[in-house]
Each structure stands twice: as structure tokens, then as C-alpha cells.
mmCIF file of C-alpha atoms in Angstrom:
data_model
loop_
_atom_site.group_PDB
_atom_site.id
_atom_site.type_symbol
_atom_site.label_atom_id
_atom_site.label_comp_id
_atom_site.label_asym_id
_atom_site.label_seq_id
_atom_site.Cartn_x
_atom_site.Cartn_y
_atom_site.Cartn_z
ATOM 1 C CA UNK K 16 0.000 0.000 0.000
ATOM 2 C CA UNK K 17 2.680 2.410 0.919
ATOM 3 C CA UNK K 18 4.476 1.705 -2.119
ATOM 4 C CA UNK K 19 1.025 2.374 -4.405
ATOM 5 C CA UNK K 20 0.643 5.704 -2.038
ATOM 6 C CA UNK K 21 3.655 6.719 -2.944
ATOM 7 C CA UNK K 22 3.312 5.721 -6.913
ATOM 8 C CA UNK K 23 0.464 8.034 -6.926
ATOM 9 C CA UNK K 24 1.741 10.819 -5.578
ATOM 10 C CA UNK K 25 5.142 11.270 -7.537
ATOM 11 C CA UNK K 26 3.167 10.555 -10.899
ATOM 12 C CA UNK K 27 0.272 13.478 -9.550
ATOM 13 C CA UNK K 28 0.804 16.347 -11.734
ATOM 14 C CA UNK K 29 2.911 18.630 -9.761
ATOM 15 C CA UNK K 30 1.642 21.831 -11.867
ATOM 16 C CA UNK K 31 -1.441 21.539 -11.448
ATOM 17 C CA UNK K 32 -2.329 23.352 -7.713
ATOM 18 C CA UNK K 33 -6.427 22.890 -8.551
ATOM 19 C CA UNK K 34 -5.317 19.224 -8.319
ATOM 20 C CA UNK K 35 -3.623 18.847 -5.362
ATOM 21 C CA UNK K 36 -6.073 21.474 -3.364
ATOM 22 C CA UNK K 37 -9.130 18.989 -4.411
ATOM 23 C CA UNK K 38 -7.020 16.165 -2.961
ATOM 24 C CA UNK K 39 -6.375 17.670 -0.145
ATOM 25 C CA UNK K 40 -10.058 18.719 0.561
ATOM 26 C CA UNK K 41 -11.030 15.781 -0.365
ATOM 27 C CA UNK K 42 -8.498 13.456 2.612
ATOM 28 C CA UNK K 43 -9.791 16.074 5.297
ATOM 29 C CA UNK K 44 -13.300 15.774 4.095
ATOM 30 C CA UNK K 45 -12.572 11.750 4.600
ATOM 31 C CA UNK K 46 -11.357 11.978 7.506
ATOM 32 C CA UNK K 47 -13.771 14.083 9.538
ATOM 33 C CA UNK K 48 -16.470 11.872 8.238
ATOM 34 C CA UNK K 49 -14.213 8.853 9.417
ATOM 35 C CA UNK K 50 -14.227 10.678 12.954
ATOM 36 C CA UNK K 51 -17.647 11.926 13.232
ATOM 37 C CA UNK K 52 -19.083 8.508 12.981
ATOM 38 C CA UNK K 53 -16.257 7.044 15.397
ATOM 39 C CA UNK K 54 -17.539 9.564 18.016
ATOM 40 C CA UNK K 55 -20.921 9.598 16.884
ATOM 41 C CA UNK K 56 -21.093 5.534 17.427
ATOM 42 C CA UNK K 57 -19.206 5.750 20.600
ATOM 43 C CA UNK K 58 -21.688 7.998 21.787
ATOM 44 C CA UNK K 59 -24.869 6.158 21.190
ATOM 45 C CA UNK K 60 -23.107 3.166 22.792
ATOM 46 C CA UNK K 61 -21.624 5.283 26.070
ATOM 47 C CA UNK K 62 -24.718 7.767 26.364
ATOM 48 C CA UNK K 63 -27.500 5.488 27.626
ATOM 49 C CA UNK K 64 -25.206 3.715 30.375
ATOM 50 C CA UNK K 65 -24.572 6.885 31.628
ATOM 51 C CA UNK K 66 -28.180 9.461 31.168
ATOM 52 C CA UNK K 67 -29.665 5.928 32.853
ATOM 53 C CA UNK K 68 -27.436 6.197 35.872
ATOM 54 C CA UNK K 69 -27.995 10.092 36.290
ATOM 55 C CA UNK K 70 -31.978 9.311 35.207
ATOM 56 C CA UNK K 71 -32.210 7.101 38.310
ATOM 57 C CA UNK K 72 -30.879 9.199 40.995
ATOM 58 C CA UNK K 73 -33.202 12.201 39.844
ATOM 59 C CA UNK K 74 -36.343 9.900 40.211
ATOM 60 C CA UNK K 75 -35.303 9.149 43.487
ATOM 61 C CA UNK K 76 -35.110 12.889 44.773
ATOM 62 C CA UNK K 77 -38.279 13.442 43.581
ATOM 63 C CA UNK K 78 -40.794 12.830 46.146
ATOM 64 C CA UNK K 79 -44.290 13.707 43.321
ATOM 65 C CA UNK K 80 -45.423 15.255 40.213
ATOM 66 C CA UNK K 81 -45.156 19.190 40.577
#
């Protein structure tokens, strides 16, 4: 892979800027999607251990409907 990586990027047409700013939008635009469903999947997984616990301790306290 490496090897391919770097294939691609000496043969890229070096005077061409238009290029390599669309490539580079383009690997942050990957990535942040890459991340927001890492966090938003960690989230969903974390969330309801831990809105349960605080959900619990609220009912508690409450002694009626006001």
C-alpha cells in the first residue's frame, strides 16, 4: 500500500495546484467523516449507560409530580 501511495503521488501532476487542493479537501473531508461517525457511534453506545445512571438518581429525589 505504501508503495502504491507513494506511486500516486510522484506521478500526480505537480503543476497543477487545482489538483492537489481537491485532494487535499477531499483526505480532510474523509477523515472528519471517518471521525464523526467514530464519536458519533461511541456515543450512542456510552450515552445510555450513563443518562440511565444520572436518570435514576433524579427519580429518586423526587418525592411527586409538581
Amino acid at each position: 500500500m505504501n508503495e502504491s501511495l507513494t506511486e500516486f503521488l510522484t506521478t500526480f501532476p505537480i503543476n497543477n495546484p487545482l489538483l492537489w487542493a481537491l485532494l487535499v479537501m477531499v483526505v480532510v473531508a474523509g477523515i472528519s467523516l471517518v471521525l464523526f461517525l467514530f464519536w458519533e457511534v461511541l456515543l450512542r453506545l456510552r450515552l445510555p449507560f450513563v443518562s440511565s445512571q444520572f436518570g435514576s438518581s433524579k427519580d429518586n429525589n423526587q418525592s411527586g409530580p409538581c
